[in-house]
Amino acid sequence: MARIGVFTCWCGENVARHVDIEKVTETVAQMPGVRCSINYKYMCSDPGQAQIRDKIQSERLTGLVVASCSPHMHLKTFRKAAQTAGLNPYLVEMANIREHCSWVHHNREEATAKALDLIRMSVEKVKRDHELVPIRVPLTRRALVIGGGVAGIQAALDIADAGHEVALVEREPSIGGKMAGLSETFPTLDCSQCILTPRMVEVGQHPNIKLYTYSEVESVEGYVGNFKITIRQKARYVDMVKCTGCGDCWNSCPIKKNLSEFDCGMGFRKAIYIPFPQAVPARPVIDRLACTRLKRGTGCGLCEKKCQAKAINFADEDKLVVEQAGAVIVATGYKLYNIAKEQDNAQLSGYGEYGYGKYKDVIDALQFERLVSASGPTGGEIKRPSDGKIPQSVVFIKCVGSRDNAKGLAYCSKICCMYTAKHTMLYKHKTPGGEAHVFYMDIRAGGKAYDEFVRRAIEQDGAKYYRGRVSKITEENGKLIVRGADTLAGAPVTIEADMVVLAVAMRPADGVHALAQKLNVGYDEFGFLSESHPKLRPVETNAAGVFICGACHAPKDIPEAVAQASAAAGKTLVMFGREELTREPEIARINEQTCAACYTCVRGCPYTAIERAETLTPKGVHVKYTARVNEGLCMGCGTCVALCPSKSAELEGFTEQQIYSMVESLMT
Amino acid sequence: MIVDQLRELCARLLSEGTAQVVIGYGQAAPGKPAYPVFIRRAEDADQLVWNDQCMTNLAATLKRREVKALGKPAVIVKGCDERALIMLAKESQIVRANIYVIGVECNGAGRPAMAKCASCDVHVPRWTDTVIRETESQAAAVRTTPSSARYADLEAFMRKTPEARLAFWRAEFGRCVKCYACRQVCPLCYCERCIADKNRPCVIDTSATPKGNFAWHITRAFHLAARCAGCDECARACPAHIDLRLLNLALAAAAEDHFGWRAGMDPEAEPPAGAYSLKDKEDFIG
């Protein structure tokens, strides 16, 4: 006979405001199988949990229903409480009378009735729960970090310093990411490369870090603790071992006019090149689309002739390498919103009126970073792209693509307010007498020493801020005519500028969706990867063992990306600190006696968790073919349960009998 | 004559040991419906017949335990039967290499020809080990292939009002006695425990009440969606003459509309319900 305890929570006023808790408690006490029914203001608090523990023991409860918030929020809490009191944690059910009831129904009588229905269903469900034991899986204590920007570097170093091996995969020829190209960083104005490049060197030399540059993740198999990742090492045409990085090859290369990706198209590089002098690894790569030898198959070969180490290999091919890892950290970063050219998304329409791509002196923020950087194409002198003159008046436009539901993206890109203030400062410091004009929507400068920084730009360095948008930019007699509004003054503003810098929205990097699909990680409507819980699990994802950090998750600045990277590394280390992993046992099971071995479930499983198997007698004689669930891979999604025509697939904790009983309880 | 070739082939397969049993058609008397025969000795090969009474889908016999026990089979299939065979292979119920398939050209079975034959577009089986064809003159005489008319009956039915359609099915299902003949003859109903026999929980009312009958026929049709090869054996077997063909057609039309899929037409194609792809349409998700 079932002895169910029902614990109804007020959730402060969250539930109690619209649900008659007393009535619920009394009515529930009369339900068949319910041994005790009590309520408390905060069931999740220590005194609340203590009551649960006491009742489990004093009433010898066989099942528990907590009527409160969502299982997502507190199922673990209550399972732990049950376990402490000696009850199998999988005999705990939650009736969500907050999100599913009091938050959405404000008629007290109806909300109370619905709360009762929800509890009634849970009581019926818990009666048919049975004890489950977590599944144990072995663990590989190696991590894979995808993306070698500042976030990926931080995460890799943290894990490697803790004594575990890390494979770091970077798509570009060098690690460093976007930060390597920045000039100086807010709010302290320390030089970006001065703080990043030593970290890059550390990665390159760390005995625990295996670096895969110019490589991409090809496929991911396996599951938490036991991932098997195939990495595609793109043909570099340079032998990484033989090469000494002396530079004879790129100094001799005659193909000079290739736009430099690292300089955001503001400078040029050779066909064989290292992206920037401080690159890690300091080994060049041949751009196969630019190199005449690779294009034609014969000719040139100057680099090969000059190379004394015999490191050039024109016959190089992509290689596939397999890495084992227990955890994966995604740190793939961001790209900029495409301002004027073709959009990859039908909802975006670009900002053709700003003339980006048409007027040479309208540039984006990352291009400006290269212009002010000491390692940039102008050596840090701010010269405008069209004629190399020093601009005497620069207009900075914020929120280009951000916070624009009509043409761009709904979200705030978060860092533009700060770097625009920084840009005005750097410009003013380098150009005495120059004018910096900023068009903004709001100034968002939350953060340590951030608002002070913006005030400094305005008050000490004299940047002129206009609250308003720019409607159009035209070019007249070598000047850019910027027409905008100053909404605080209530007047239109026209500025004759020499250069315009657009603070363009941040978007997730290209290819992240394909990667997310390989890893079974969710992403939002803008393509940013989804965390498991916005507050309590900010670096975890819903794919166990996969963590995220940096701008692939949302727009963020360097300190935040680094903090998150260390958090992801920390979570990985927590995992690596365990003897073995346990997985929730609420997975699918196949009834091998009734399985007809049609293998529809095998083909339909999104996690490739079901295998073709054979039922054998204890002596090993074939009885029949059957489908079988791999406990390590099954995520408990229930696709097989829905697909199986003979209902031979069941989900533990959500059996068909349980669902039927729940539905039936509503009919009576 | 096809029948002579069939008998000769059957005798050869058995004497050479290519097959242990030949599954073909026998007949009590001319004009009577043909039934399945299981020939195990070469000298019995003359029991085989071939005429317009060979309506049974012999692929359905392959699922039976007692047939499996007879050893490697050679089975005679018409174009429509072969579609079921392909589906059985797709669903791992048979291993194609372990079966010798004898295809026979068919230009319509039954007298008058069955409804499916009017729009048949697989007169000649394609994935067989041997094909026995009629002479050109015989074939030309019978063949009618307006395959565009595949769903003509369904389209006519769908022009009725929803109320009229419901009334129709009420009357049809009202006659069902739950004998499950439709299930037993279906080549693709091979589950060892049918969902209709599951009792914890009981998904389909076991008694022949309107509720139980609706539940059974709708479940049966759904379970055959994008799988039914259209042999119409269920409709032929039904003692209550329920128009099961119409129900099957509705699901076949949906599979063709939404997924461009016709069951058993292409042995390489992946069935829509049994394949997970990242490119799967998600437009049904709000």
PDB file of N, CA, C and O in Angstrom, chain A residues 439-489:
ATOM      1  N   PHE A 439      27.203  59.535 -31.607  1.00  0.00           N
ATOM      2  CA  PHE A 439      25.742  59.418 -31.582  1.00  0.00           C
ATOM      3  C   PHE A 439      25.387  58.159 -30.809  1.00  0.00           C
ATOM      4  O   PHE A 439      25.866  57.069 -31.131  1.00  0.00           O
ATOM      5  N   TYR A 440      24.548  58.314 -29.795  1.00  0.00           N
ATOM      6  CA  TYR A 440      24.228  57.153 -28.954  1.00  0.00           C
ATOM      7  C   TYR A 440      22.736  57.088 -28.664  1.00  0.00           C
ATOM      8  O   TYR A 440      22.012  58.071 -28.833  1.00  0.00           O
ATOM      9  N   MET A 441      22.274  55.926 -28.239  1.00  0.00           N
ATOM     10  CA  MET A 441      20.872  55.755 -27.828  1.00  0.00           C
ATOM     11  C   MET A 441      20.760  55.860 -26.313  1.00  0.00           C
ATOM     12  O   MET A 441      19.912  56.554 -25.786  1.00  0.00           O
ATOM     13  N   ASP A 442      21.614  55.146 -25.614  1.00  0.00           N
ATOM     14  CA  ASP A 442      21.770  55.259 -24.162  1.00  0.00           C
ATOM     15  C   ASP A 442      23.242  54.978 -23.917  1.00  0.00           C
ATOM     16  O   ASP A 442      23.882  54.336 -24.733  1.00  0.00           O
ATOM     17  N   ILE A 443      23.731  55.402 -22.772  1.00  0.00           N
ATOM     18  CA  ILE A 443      25.096  55.007 -22.429  1.00  0.00           C
ATOM     19  C   ILE A 443      24.997  53.920 -21.375  1.00  0.00           C
ATOM     20  O   ILE A 443      24.496  54.147 -20.278  1.00  0.00           O
ATOM     21  N   ARG A 444      25.418  52.736 -21.729  1.00  0.00           N
ATOM     22  CA  ARG A 444      25.320  51.616 -20.795  1.00  0.00           C
ATOM     23  C   ARG A 444      26.723  51.286 -20.323  1.00  0.00           C
ATOM     24  O   ARG A 444      27.495  50.660 -21.039  1.00  0.00           O
ATOM     25  N   ALA A 445      27.037  51.748 -19.112  1.00  0.00           N
ATOM     26  CA  ALA A 445      28.407  51.607 -18.638  1.00  0.00           C
ATOM     27  C   ALA A 445      28.416  50.987 -17.246  1.00  0.00           C
ATOM     28  O   ALA A 445      29.074  51.467 -16.344  1.00  0.00           O
ATOM     29  N   GLY A 446      27.670  49.879 -17.094  1.00  0.00           N
ATOM     30  CA  GLY A 446      27.686  49.174 -15.821  1.00  0.00           C
ATOM     31  C   GLY A 446      28.928  48.329 -15.731  1.00  0.00           C
ATOM     32  O   GLY A 446      29.265  47.629 -16.685  1.00  0.00           O
ATOM     33  N   GLY A 447      29.627  48.399 -14.606  1.00  0.00           N
ATOM     34  CA  GLY A 447      30.851  47.605 -14.483  1.00  0.00           C
ATOM     35  C   GLY A 447      31.857  48.398 -13.685  1.00  0.00           C
ATOM     36  O   GLY A 447      31.761  49.622 -13.554  1.00  0.00           O
ATOM     37  N   LYS A 448      32.834  47.672 -13.168  1.00  0.00           N
ATOM     38  CA  LYS A 448      33.801  48.311 -12.287  1.00  0.00           C
ATOM     39  C   LYS A 448      34.612  49.358 -13.054  1.00  0.00           C
ATOM     40  O   LYS A 448      35.259  49.015 -14.049  1.00  0.00           O
ATOM     41  N   ALA A 449      34.541  50.584 -12.614  1.00  0.00           N
ATOM     42  CA  ALA A 449      35.269  51.723 -13.202  1.00  0.00           C
ATOM     43  C   ALA A 449      34.838  52.035 -14.634  1.00  0.00           C
ATOM     44  O   ALA A 449      35.560  52.682 -15.371  1.00  0.00           O
ATOM     45  N   TYR A 450      33.652  51.553 -15.023  1.00  0.00           N
ATOM     46  CA  TYR A 450      33.212  51.765 -16.402  1.00  0.00           C
ATOM     47  C   TYR A 450      32.606  53.156 -16.595  1.00  0.00           C
ATOM     48  O   TYR A 450      32.948  53.877 -17.532  1.00  0.00           O
ATOM     49  N   ASP A 451      31.667  53.521 -15.719  1.00  0.00           N
ATOM     50  CA  ASP A 451      31.017  54.817 -15.931  1.00  0.00           C
ATOM     51  C   ASP A 451      32.015  55.957 -15.774  1.00  0.00           C
ATOM     52  O   ASP A 451      31.997  56.919 -16.533  1.00  0.00           O
ATOM     53  N   GLU A 452      32.932  55.783 -14.818  1.00  0.00           N
ATOM     54  CA  GLU A 452      33.974  56.795 -14.633  1.00  0.00           C
ATOM     55  C   GLU A 452      34.767  56.978 -15.931  1.00  0.00           C
ATOM     56  O   GLU A 452      35.170  58.088 -16.295  1.00  0.00           O
ATOM     57  N   PHE A 453      34.975  55.857 -16.620  1.00  0.00           N
ATOM     58  CA  PHE A 453      35.746  55.870 -17.859  1.00  0.00           C
ATOM     59  C   PHE A 453      35.026  56.698 -18.928  1.00  0.00           C
ATOM     60  O   PHE A 453      35.618  57.540 -19.607  1.00  0.00           O
ATOM     61  N   VAL A 454      33.721  56.476 -19.037  1.00  0.00           N
ATOM     62  CA  VAL A 454      32.938  57.214 -20.037  1.00  0.00           C
ATOM     63  C   VAL A 454      32.919  58.709 -19.677  1.00  0.00           C
ATOM     64  O   VAL A 454      33.084  59.575 -20.545  1.00  0.00           O
ATOM     65  N   ARG A 455      32.751  58.981 -18.377  1.00  0.00           N
ATOM     66  CA  ARG A 455      32.729  60.403 -17.967  1.00  0.00           C
ATOM     67  C   ARG A 455      34.065  61.059 -18.325  1.00  0.00           C
ATOM     68  O   ARG A 455      34.120  62.211 -18.725  1.00  0.00           O
ATOM     69  N   ARG A 456      35.149  60.308 -18.175  1.00  0.00           N
ATOM     70  CA  ARG A 456      36.474  60.836 -18.494  1.00  0.00           C
ATOM     71  C   ARG A 456      36.547  61.202 -19.982  1.00  0.00           C
ATOM     72  O   ARG A 456      37.058  62.247 -20.357  1.00  0.00           O
ATOM     73  N   ALA A 457      36.007  60.318 -20.825  1.00  0.00           N
ATOM     74  CA  ALA A 457      36.034  60.588 -22.266  1.00  0.00           C
ATOM     75  C   ALA A 457      35.293  61.882 -22.572  1.00  0.00           C
ATOM     76  O   ALA A 457      35.725  62.693 -23.399  1.00  0.00           O
ATOM     77  N   ILE A 458      34.175  62.076 -21.887  1.00  0.00           N
ATOM     78  CA  ILE A 458      33.348  63.256 -22.182  1.00  0.00           C
ATOM     79  C   ILE A 458      33.923  64.508 -21.514  1.00  0.00           C
ATOM     80  O   ILE A 458      34.115  65.540 -22.158  1.00  0.00           O
ATOM     81  N   GLU A 459      34.252  64.364 -20.212  1.00  0.00           N
ATOM     82  CA  GLU A 459      34.607  65.558 -19.446  1.00  0.00           C
ATOM     83  C   GLU A 459      36.068  65.956 -19.595  1.00  0.00           C
ATOM     84  O   GLU A 459      36.387  67.135 -19.720  1.00  0.00           O
ATOM     85  N   GLN A 460      36.968  64.987 -19.589  1.00  0.00           N
ATOM     86  CA  GLN A 460      38.384  65.351 -19.683  1.00  0.00           C
ATOM     87  C   GLN A 460      38.871  65.433 -21.127  1.00  0.00           C
ATOM     88  O   GLN A 460      39.580  66.346 -21.508  1.00  0.00           O
ATOM     89  N   ASP A 461      38.453  64.445 -21.928  1.00  0.00           N
ATOM     90  CA  ASP A 461      38.978  64.410 -23.280  1.00  0.00           C
ATOM     91  C   ASP A 461      38.089  65.141 -24.275  1.00  0.00           C
ATOM     92  O   ASP A 461      38.472  65.326 -25.431  1.00  0.00           O
ATOM     93  N   GLY A 462      36.904  65.500 -23.838  1.00  0.00           N
ATOM     94  CA  GLY A 462      36.080  66.386 -24.656  1.00  0.00           C
ATOM     95  C   GLY A 462      35.370  65.744 -25.831  1.00  0.00           C
ATOM     96  O   GLY A 462      35.115  66.395 -26.843  1.00  0.00           O
ATOM     97  N   ALA A 463      35.041  64.451 -25.719  1.00  0.00           N
ATOM     98  CA  ALA A 463      34.220  63.848 -26.773  1.00  0.00           C
ATOM     99  C   ALA A 463      32.826  64.449 -26.704  1.00  0.00           C
ATOM    100  O   ALA A 463      32.306  64.682 -25.612  1.00  0.00           O
ATOM    101  N   LYS A 464      32.252  64.724 -27.876  1.00  0.00           N
ATOM    102  CA  LYS A 464      30.900  65.310 -27.886  1.00  0.00           C
ATOM    103  C   LYS A 464      29.881  64.212 -28.104  1.00  0.00           C
ATOM    104  O   LYS A 464      29.934  63.499 -29.095  1.00  0.00           O
ATOM    105  N   TYR A 465      28.957  64.083 -27.178  1.00  0.00           N
ATOM    106  CA  TYR A 465      27.949  63.033 -27.240  1.00  0.00           C
ATOM    107  C   TYR A 465      26.605  63.628 -27.638  1.00  0.00           C
ATOM    108  O   TYR A 465      26.178  64.632 -27.096  1.00  0.00           O
ATOM    109  N   TYR A 466      25.933  63.013 -28.627  1.00  0.00           N
ATOM    110  CA  TYR A 466      24.591  63.414 -29.045  1.00  0.00           C
ATOM    111  C   TYR A 466      23.674  62.236 -28.839  1.00  0.00           C
ATOM    112  O   TYR A 466      23.925  61.160 -29.383  1.00  0.00           O
ATOM    113  N   ARG A 467      22.593  62.446 -28.094  1.00  0.00           N
ATOM    114  CA  ARG A 467      21.652  61.341 -27.912  1.00  0.00           C
ATOM    115  C   ARG A 467      20.713  61.329 -29.113  1.00  0.00           C
ATOM    116  O   ARG A 467      19.820  62.163 -29.227  1.00  0.00           O
ATOM    117  N   GLY A 468      20.942  60.414 -30.016  1.00  0.00           N
ATOM    118  CA  GLY A 468      20.087  60.364 -31.200  1.00  0.00           C
ATOM    119  C   GLY A 468      20.705  59.466 -32.257  1.00  0.00           C
ATOM    120  O   GLY A 468      21.844  59.007 -32.130  1.00  0.00           O
ATOM    121  N   ARG A 469      19.947  59.243 -33.306  1.00  0.00           N
ATOM    122  CA  ARG A 469      20.398  58.344 -34.366  1.00  0.00           C
ATOM    123  C   ARG A 469      20.847  59.157 -35.577  1.00  0.00           C
ATOM    124  O   ARG A 469      20.448  60.308 -35.753  1.00  0.00           O
ATOM    125  N   VAL A 470      21.633  58.529 -36.395  1.00  0.00           N
ATOM    126  CA  VAL A 470      22.044  59.143 -37.660  1.00  0.00           C
ATOM    127  C   VAL A 470      21.151  58.575 -38.752  1.00  0.00           C
ATOM    128  O   VAL A 470      20.944  57.364 -38.830  1.00  0.00           O
ATOM    129  N   SER A 471      20.602  59.485 -39.583  1.00  0.00           N
ATOM    130  CA  SER A 471      19.684  58.998 -40.614  1.00  0.00           C
ATOM    131  C   SER A 471      20.408  58.687 -41.915  1.00  0.00           C
ATOM    132  O   SER A 471      20.030  57.778 -42.633  1.00  0.00           O
ATOM    133  N   LYS A 472      21.466  59.453 -42.202  1.00  0.00           N
ATOM    134  CA  LYS A 472      22.098  59.247 -43.497  1.00  0.00           C
ATOM    135  C   LYS A 472      23.518  59.801 -43.493  1.00  0.00           C
ATOM    136  O   LYS A 472      23.817  60.776 -42.806  1.00  0.00           O
ATOM    137  N   ILE A 473      24.376  59.174 -44.278  1.00  0.00           N
ATOM    138  CA  ILE A 473      25.721  59.707 -44.483  1.00  0.00           C
ATOM    139  C   ILE A 473      25.935  59.848 -45.988  1.00  0.00           C
ATOM    140  O   ILE A 473      25.653  58.911 -46.754  1.00  0.00           O
ATOM    141  N   THR A 474      26.360  61.028 -46.405  1.00  0.00           N
ATOM    142  CA  THR A 474      26.667  61.227 -47.821  1.00  0.00           C
ATOM    143  C   THR A 474      28.085  61.772 -47.918  1.00  0.00           C
ATOM    144  O   THR A 474      28.662  62.232 -46.923  1.00  0.00           O
ATOM    145  N   GLU A 475      28.628  61.751 -49.125  1.00  0.00           N
ATOM    146  CA  GLU A 475      29.989  62.243 -49.298  1.00  0.00           C
ATOM    147  C   GLU A 475      29.937  63.480 -50.197  1.00  0.00           C
ATOM    148  O   GLU A 475      29.327  63.435 -51.267  1.00  0.00           O
ATOM    149  N   GLU A 476      30.516  64.557 -49.723  1.00  0.00           N
ATOM    150  CA  GLU A 476      30.579  65.767 -50.549  1.00  0.00           C
ATOM    151  C   GLU A 476      31.968  66.365 -50.417  1.00  0.00           C
ATOM    152  O   GLU A 476      32.420  66.639 -49.305  1.00  0.00           O
ATOM    153  N   ASN A 477      32.641  66.585 -51.519  1.00  0.00           N
ATOM    154  CA  ASN A 477      33.970  67.204 -51.558  1.00  0.00           C
ATOM    155  C   ASN A 477      34.940  66.586 -50.543  1.00  0.00           C
ATOM    156  O   ASN A 477      35.577  67.280 -49.766  1.00  0.00           O
ATOM    157  N   GLY A 478      34.989  65.275 -50.527  1.00  0.00           N
ATOM    158  CA  GLY A 478      35.936  64.613 -49.636  1.00  0.00           C
ATOM    159  C   GLY A 478      35.522  64.623 -48.180  1.00  0.00           C
ATOM    160  O   GLY A 478      36.289  64.211 -47.316  1.00  0.00           O
ATOM    161  N   LYS A 479      34.377  65.150 -47.888  1.00  0.00           N
ATOM    162  CA  LYS A 479      33.882  65.143 -46.499  1.00  0.00           C
ATOM    163  C   LYS A 479      32.685  64.205 -46.404  1.00  0.00           C
ATOM    164  O   LYS A 479      31.900  64.087 -47.352  1.00  0.00           O
ATOM    165  N   LEU A 480      32.555  63.583 -45.265  1.00  0.00           N
ATOM    166  CA  LEU A 480      31.371  62.757 -45.027  1.00  0.00           C
ATOM    167  C   LEU A 480      30.359  63.615 -44.286  1.00  0.00           C
ATOM    168  O   LEU A 480      30.651  64.162 -43.219  1.00  0.00           O
ATOM    169  N   ILE A 481      29.187  63.785 -44.888  1.00  0.00           N
ATOM    170  CA  ILE A 481      28.162  64.613 -44.242  1.00  0.00           C
ATOM    171  C   ILE A 481      27.250  63.693 -43.443  1.00  0.00           C
ATOM    172  O   ILE A 481      26.544  62.844 -44.001  1.00  0.00           O
ATOM    173  N   VAL A 482      27.327  63.839 -42.129  1.00  0.00           N
ATOM    174  CA  VAL A 482      26.557  62.969 -41.239  1.00  0.00           C
ATOM    175  C   VAL A 482      25.342  63.739 -40.750  1.00  0.00           C
ATOM    176  O   VAL A 482      25.471  64.786 -40.106  1.00  0.00           O
ATOM    177  N   ARG A 483      24.169  63.238 -41.114  1.00  0.00           N
ATOM    178  CA  ARG A 483      22.937  63.913 -40.686  1.00  0.00           C
ATOM    179  C   ARG A 483      22.268  63.071 -39.613  1.00  0.00           C
ATOM    180  O   ARG A 483      21.939  61.910 -39.840  1.00  0.00           O
ATOM    181  N   GLY A 484      22.086  63.709 -38.449  1.00  0.00           N
ATOM    182  CA  GLY A 484      21.482  62.969 -37.354  1.00  0.00           C
ATOM    183  C   GLY A 484      20.592  63.871 -36.532  1.00  0.00           C
ATOM    184  O   GLY A 484      20.285  65.006 -36.920  1.00  0.00           O
ATOM    185  N   ALA A 485      20.166  63.335 -35.372  1.00  0.00           N
ATOM    186  CA  ALA A 485      19.310  64.124 -34.506  1.00  0.00           C
ATOM    187  C   ALA A 485      19.944  64.183 -33.129  1.00  0.00           C
ATOM    188  O   ALA A 485      20.599  63.243 -32.691  1.00  0.00           O
ATOM    189  N   ASP A 486      19.786  65.301 -32.475  1.00  0.00           N
ATOM    190  CA  ASP A 486      20.147  65.412 -31.065  1.00  0.00           C
ATOM    191  C   ASP A 486      18.840  65.522 -30.324  1.00  0.00           C
ATOM    192  O   ASP A 486      18.239  66.594 -30.264  1.00  0.00           O
ATOM    193  N   THR A 487      18.368  64.415 -29.780  1.00  0.00           N
ATOM    194  CA  THR A 487      17.015  64.426 -29.207  1.00  0.00           C
ATOM    195  C   THR A 487      16.962  65.193 -27.893  1.00  0.00           C
ATOM    196  O   THR A 487      15.894  65.629 -27.477  1.00  0.00           O
ATOM    197  N   LEU A 488      18.096  65.355 -27.225  1.00  0.00           N
ATOM    198  CA  LEU A 488      18.076  66.120 -25.976  1.00  0.00           C
ATOM    199  C   LEU A 488      17.932  67.606 -26.274  1.00  0.00           C
ATOM    200  O   LEU A 488      17.230  68.332 -25.569  1.00  0.00           O
ATOM    201  N   ALA A 489      18.590  68.057 -27.346  1.00  0.00           N
ATOM    202  CA  ALA A 489      18.447  69.464 -27.735  1.00  0.00           C
ATOM    203  C   ALA A 489      17.189  69.662 -28.581  1.00  0.00           C
ATOM    204  O   ALA A 489      16.746  70.789 -28.784  1.00  0.00           O
TER     205      ALA A 489
END
